[in-house]
Coordinates of C-alpha atoms in Angstrom, one line a residue:
X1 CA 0.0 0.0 0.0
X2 CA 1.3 3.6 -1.1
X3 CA 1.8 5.7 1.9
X4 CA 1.4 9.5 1.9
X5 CA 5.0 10.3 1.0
X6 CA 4.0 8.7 -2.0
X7 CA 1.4 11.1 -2.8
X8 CA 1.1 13.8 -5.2
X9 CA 1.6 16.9 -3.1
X10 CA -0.6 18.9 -5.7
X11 CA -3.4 16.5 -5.6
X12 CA -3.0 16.0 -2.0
X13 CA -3.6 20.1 -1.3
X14 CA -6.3 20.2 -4.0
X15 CA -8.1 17.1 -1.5
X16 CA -7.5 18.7 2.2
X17 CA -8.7 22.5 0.6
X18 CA -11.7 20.4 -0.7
X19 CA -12.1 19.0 3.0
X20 CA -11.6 22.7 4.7
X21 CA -14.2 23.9 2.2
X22 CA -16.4 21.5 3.2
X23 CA -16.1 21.9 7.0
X24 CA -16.2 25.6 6.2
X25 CA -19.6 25.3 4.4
X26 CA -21.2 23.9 7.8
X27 CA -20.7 26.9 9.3
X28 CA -23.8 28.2 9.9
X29 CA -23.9 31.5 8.3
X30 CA -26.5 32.9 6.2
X31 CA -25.1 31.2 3.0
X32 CA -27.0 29.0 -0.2
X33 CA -26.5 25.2 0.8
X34 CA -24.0 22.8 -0.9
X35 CA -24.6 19.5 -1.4
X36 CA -22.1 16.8 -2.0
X37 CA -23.2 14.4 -4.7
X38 CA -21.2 10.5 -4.9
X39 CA -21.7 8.0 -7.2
X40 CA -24.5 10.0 -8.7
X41 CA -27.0 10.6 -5.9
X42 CA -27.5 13.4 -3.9
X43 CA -29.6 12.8 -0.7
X44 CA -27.3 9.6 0.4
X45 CA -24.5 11.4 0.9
X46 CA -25.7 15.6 1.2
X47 CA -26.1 17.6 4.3
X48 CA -29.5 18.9 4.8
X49 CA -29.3 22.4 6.3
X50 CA -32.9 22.3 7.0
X51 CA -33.5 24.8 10.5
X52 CA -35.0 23.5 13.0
X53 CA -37.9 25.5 14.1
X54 CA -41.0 26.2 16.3
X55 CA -44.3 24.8 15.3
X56 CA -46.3 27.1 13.1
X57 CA -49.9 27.1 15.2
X58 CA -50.8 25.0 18.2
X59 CA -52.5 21.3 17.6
X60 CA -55.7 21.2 16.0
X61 CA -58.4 20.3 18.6
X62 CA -60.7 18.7 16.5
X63 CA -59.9 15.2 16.2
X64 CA -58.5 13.5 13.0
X65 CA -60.8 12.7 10.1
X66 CA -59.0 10.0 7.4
X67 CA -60.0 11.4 3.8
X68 CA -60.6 9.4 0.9
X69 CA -57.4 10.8 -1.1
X70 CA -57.6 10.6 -4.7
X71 CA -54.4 10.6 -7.2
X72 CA -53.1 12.8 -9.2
X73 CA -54.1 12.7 -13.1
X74 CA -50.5 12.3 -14.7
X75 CA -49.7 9.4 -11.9
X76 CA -50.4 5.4 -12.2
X77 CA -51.6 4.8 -8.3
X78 CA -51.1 5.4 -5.0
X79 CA -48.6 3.7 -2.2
X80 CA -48.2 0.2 -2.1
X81 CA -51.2 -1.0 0.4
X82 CA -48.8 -1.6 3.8
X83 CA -46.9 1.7 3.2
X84 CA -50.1 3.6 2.6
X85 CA -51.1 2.1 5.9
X86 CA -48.1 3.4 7.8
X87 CA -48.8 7.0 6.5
X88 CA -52.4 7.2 7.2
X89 CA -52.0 6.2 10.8
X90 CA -48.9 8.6 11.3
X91 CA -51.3 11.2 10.4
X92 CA -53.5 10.1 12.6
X93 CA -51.1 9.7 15.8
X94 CA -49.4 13.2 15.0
X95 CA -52.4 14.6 14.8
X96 CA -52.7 13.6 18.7
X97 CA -49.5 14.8 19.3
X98 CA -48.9 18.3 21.0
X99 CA -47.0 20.9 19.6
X100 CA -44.9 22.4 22.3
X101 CA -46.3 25.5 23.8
X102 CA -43.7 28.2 24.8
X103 CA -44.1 31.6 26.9
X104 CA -43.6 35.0 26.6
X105 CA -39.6 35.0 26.2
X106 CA -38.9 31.0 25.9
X107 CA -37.1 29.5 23.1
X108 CA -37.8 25.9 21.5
X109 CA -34.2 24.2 21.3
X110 CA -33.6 22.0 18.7
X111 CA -30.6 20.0 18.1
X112 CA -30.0 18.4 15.0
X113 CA -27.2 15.5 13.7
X114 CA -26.3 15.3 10.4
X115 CA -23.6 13.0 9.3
X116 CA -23.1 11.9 5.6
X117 CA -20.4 10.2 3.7
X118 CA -18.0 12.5 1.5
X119 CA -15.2 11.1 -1.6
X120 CA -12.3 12.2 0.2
X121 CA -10.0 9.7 -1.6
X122 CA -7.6 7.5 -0.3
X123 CA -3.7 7.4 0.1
X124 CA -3.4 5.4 -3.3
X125 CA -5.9 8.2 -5.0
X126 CA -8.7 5.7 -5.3
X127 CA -12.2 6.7 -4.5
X128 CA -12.7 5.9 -0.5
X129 CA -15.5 7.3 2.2
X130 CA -14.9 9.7 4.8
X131 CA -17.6 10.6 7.3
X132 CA -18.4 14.8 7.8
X133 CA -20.7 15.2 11.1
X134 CA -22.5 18.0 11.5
X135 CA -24.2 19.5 15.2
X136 CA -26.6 22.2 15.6
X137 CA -28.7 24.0 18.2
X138 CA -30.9 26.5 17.2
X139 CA -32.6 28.3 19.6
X140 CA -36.0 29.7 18.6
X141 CA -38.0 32.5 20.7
X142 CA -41.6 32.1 21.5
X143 CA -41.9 35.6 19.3
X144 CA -40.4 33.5 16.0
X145 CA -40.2 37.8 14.7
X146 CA -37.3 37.7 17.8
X147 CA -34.2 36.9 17.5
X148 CA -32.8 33.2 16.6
X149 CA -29.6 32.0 18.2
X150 CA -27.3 29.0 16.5
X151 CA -24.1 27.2 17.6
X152 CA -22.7 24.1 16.0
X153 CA -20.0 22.0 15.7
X154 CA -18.7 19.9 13.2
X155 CA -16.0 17.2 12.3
X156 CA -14.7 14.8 9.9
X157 CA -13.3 11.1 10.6
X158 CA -12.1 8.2 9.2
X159 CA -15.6 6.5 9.7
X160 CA -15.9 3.5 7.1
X161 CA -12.3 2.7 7.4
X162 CA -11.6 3.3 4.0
X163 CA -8.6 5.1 4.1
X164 CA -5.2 5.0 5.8
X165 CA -5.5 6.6 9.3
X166 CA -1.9 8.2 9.1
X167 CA -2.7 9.3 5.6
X168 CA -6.1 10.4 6.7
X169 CA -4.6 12.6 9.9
X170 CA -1.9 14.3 7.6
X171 CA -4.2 15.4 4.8
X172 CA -7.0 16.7 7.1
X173 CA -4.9 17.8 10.1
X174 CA -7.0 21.0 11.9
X175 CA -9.6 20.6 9.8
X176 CA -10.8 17.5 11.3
X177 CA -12.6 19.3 13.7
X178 CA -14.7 23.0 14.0
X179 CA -16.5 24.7 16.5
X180 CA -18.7 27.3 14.8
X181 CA -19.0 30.4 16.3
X182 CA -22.6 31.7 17.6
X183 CA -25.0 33.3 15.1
X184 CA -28.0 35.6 16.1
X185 CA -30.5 37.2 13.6
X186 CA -33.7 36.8 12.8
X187 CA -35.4 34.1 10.9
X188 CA -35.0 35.6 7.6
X189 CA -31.1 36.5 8.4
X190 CA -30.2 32.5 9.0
X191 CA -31.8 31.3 5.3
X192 CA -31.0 34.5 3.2
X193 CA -29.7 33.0 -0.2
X194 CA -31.9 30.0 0.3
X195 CA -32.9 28.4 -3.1
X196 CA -35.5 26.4 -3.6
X197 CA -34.7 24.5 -6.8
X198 CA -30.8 24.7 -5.8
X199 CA -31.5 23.2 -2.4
X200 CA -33.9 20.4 -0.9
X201 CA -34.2 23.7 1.7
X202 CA -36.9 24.8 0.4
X203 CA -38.5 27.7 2.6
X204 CA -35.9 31.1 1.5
X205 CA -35.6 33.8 3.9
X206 CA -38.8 33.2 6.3
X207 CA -39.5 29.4 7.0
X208 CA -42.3 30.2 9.5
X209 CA -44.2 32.0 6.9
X210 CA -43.5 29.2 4.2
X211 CA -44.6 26.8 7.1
X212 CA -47.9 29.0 7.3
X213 CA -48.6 28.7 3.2
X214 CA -48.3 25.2 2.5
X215 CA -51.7 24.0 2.0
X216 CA -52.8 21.3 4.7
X217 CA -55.2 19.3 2.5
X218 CA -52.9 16.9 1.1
X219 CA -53.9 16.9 -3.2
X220 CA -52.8 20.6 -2.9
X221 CA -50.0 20.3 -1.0
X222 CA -48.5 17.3 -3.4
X223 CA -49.7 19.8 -6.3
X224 CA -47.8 22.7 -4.3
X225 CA -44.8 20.3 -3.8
X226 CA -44.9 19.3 -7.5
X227 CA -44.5 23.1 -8.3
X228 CA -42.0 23.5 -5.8
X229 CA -39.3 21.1 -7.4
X230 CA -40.7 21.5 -11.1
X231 CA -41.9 17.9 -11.0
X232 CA -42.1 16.2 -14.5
X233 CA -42.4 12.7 -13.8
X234 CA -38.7 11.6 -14.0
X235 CA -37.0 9.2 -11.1
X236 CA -35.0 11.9 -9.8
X237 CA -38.3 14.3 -9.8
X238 CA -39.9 11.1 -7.4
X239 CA -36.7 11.1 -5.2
X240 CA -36.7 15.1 -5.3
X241 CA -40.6 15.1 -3.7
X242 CA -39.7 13.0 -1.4
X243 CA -36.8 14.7 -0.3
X244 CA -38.7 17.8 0.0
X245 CA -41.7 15.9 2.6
X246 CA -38.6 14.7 4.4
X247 CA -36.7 17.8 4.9
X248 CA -40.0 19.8 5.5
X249 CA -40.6 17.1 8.2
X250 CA -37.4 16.9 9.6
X251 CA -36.8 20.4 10.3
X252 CA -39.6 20.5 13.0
X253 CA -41.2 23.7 11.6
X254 CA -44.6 21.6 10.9
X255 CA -47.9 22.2 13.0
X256 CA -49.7 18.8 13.5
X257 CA -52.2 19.7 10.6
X258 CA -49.1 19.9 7.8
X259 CA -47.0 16.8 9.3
X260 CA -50.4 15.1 8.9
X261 CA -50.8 16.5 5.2
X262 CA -47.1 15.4 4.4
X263 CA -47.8 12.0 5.0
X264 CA -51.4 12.4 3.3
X265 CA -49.2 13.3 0.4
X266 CA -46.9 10.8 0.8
X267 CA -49.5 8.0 0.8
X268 CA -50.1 9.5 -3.0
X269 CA -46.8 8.6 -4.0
X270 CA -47.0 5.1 -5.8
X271 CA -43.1 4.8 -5.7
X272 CA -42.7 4.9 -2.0
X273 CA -42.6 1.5 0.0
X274 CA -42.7 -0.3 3.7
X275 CA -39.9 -1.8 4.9
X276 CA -41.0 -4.4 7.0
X277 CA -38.2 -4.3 9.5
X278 CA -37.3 -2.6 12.7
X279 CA -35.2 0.7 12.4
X280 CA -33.5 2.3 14.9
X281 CA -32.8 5.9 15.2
X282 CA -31.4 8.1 18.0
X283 CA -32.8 5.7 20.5
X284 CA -36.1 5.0 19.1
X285 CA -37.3 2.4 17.3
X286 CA -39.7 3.3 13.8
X287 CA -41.5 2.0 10.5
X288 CA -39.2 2.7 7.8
X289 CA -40.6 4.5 4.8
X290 CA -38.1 4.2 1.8
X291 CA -37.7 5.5 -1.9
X292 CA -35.3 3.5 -3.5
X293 CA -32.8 5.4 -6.0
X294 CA -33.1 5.4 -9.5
X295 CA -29.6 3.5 -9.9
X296 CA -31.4 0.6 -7.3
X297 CA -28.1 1.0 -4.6
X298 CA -29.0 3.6 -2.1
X299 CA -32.1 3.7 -0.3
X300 CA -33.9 7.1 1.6
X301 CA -35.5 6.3 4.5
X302 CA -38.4 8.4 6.8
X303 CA -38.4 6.7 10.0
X304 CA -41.3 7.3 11.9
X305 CA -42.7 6.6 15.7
X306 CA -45.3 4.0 15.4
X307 CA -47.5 5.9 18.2
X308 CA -46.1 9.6 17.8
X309 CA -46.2 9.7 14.4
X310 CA -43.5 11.7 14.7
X311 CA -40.6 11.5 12.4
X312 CA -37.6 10.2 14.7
X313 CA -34.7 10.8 11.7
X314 CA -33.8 10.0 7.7
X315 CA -31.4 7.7 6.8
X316 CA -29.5 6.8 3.2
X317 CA -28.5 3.4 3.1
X318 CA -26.7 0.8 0.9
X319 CA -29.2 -1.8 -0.5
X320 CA -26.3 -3.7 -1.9
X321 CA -22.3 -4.0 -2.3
X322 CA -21.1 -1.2 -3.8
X323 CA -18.5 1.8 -3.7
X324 CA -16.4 -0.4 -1.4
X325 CA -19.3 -0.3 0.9
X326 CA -21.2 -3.6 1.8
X327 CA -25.2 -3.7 1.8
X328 CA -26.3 -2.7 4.7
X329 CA -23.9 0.2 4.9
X330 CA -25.8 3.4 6.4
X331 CA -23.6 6.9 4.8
X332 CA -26.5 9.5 6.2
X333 CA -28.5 10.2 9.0
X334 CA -30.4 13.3 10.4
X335 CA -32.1 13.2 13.6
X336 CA -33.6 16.0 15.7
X337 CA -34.5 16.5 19.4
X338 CA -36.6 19.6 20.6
X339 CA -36.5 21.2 24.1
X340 CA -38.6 24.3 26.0
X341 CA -36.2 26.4 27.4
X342 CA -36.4 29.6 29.6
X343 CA -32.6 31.1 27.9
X344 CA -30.2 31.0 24.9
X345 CA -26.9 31.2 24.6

């Protein structure tokens, strides 16, 4: 095996400034996202910079009604039967589910995990896996006009054991590891520059207004969501609506009324299936809800508390050898935990 002295020392400074830019894009400035795309897909392996948020309006108190959802004209179906099943009773149970309430000068804390895989190479130049983590806590006020406070973190490491470790310490020395500094502004500061058909982020410079739009009866929000990512009917269009419900979900924005709508629309979906196993995620233990790529390697996963209907993370994983990665092999998480608290930072 070649060892770093071996390497090219142009290539190898073109590879670490790739990794400093990469850490350096975490930061969590009011910036557009990037997103890292391998082997041809983007969600297993991007970074969702989706804010973490305070609920829109307080739960509905009328009690959940199932409607009888009809598809869209241009699609053939709805989900298969047992998935459909899922998503209909996580609207139900989230419907039940409190939003948290918050007083005068409280903040809803939400911290948020993100780790994906990212082509840093090897010591021999051959394509290899490292892992980039990213941690957030955002601190939203009760008054979501107030001022919103962020710190993070975030790191990279030799995770899937891919590459050589002395290799891997030399090449991404300092960089292996960031704190971010804090960042205050209001809501509109933290996503200036967001893009909508550049990023899954879909809500621009004020999420809790976007959050207020979205239509909660589910055919309009799917035909809102179509608009959204200029749906025409291609595999990466399918994969790109249902990145959209998942990083809507996941950012913990959604009232009860639009997570129940999001899965409404996902039950309209025909391409998404049940995985009929157990999935674990940030202590919790879900029914998996997975799109499967249009290359058939990598699938995305919504994994959802059974009596919460909550969404407890995403997840890409491996559905088969591939990339020097064995079946199996998870590259992406996000998870998210909320808290009431009386201060930030």
């Amino acid at each position: 095996m070649k060892t770093q002295q071996n390497m090219n020392p142009q290539r190898r400074d073109a590879m670490r400034a790739m990794i400093v830019a990469e850490v350096d894009a975490a930061s969590p400035q009011p910036k557009k996202t990037s997103h890292t795309l391998v082997h041809d897909f983007a969600a297993a392996v991007r970074r969702r910079k989706v804010v973490a948020g305070v609920a829109v309006a307080a739960v509905a108190a009328a009690a959940f009604v199932a409607v009888d959802l009809v598809r869209p004209a241009d699609w053939h179906g709805t989900a298969p039967a047992a998935a459909a099943e899922v998503l209909h009773a996580a609207a139900a149970n989230t419907i039940r589910t409190a939003d948290p309430v918050l007083r005068p000068g409280q903040y809803l804390k939400i911290q948020t995990e993100d780790t994906h895989a990212v082509d840093t190479g090897d010591e021999n130049g051959e394509f290899a896996f490292a892992q980039f983590t990213e941690t957030t806590t955002t601190y939203v006020p009760a008054n979501t006009d107030g001022e919103w406070v962020r710190t993070g973190s975030s790191s990279l490491t030799n995770a899937f054991d891919m590459i050589d470790q002395d290799y891997f310490d030399q090449f991404v020395g300092d960089a292996a590891a960031q704190t971010h500094p804090i960042v205050r502004g209001t809501a509109a500061d933290f996503h200036a520059g967001a893009k909508s058909d550049d990023d899954f982020g879909p809500w621009g410079a004020d999420p809790v207004a976007y959050m207020a739009e979205l239509p909660r009866d589910p055919e309009r929000l799917l035909e809102d969501m179509k608009a959204r990512t200029d749906y025409q009917g291609s595999a990466p269009d399918q994969h790109r609506l249902f990145s959209l419900a998942a990083d809507v979900l996941n950012s913990r924005l959604p009232d009860a009324d639009l997570r129940a709508a999001i899965y409404q629309a996902l039950a309209l979906m025909p391409w998404v299936e049940f995985v009929d196993e157990p999935a674990e995620s940030d202590g919790h233990i879900g029914a998996i809800i997975r799109i499967v790529r249009e290359d058939g390697v990598v699938g995305e996963d919504l994994i959802i508390d059974r009596d919460s209907g909550m969404l407890i993370g995403t997840r890409s994983v491996y559905l088969e050898d591939a990339d020097r990665l064995e079946a199996g092999t998870v590259v992406g998480t996000t998870t998210s935990t909320i808290e009431v608290v009386d201060r930030a930072p």
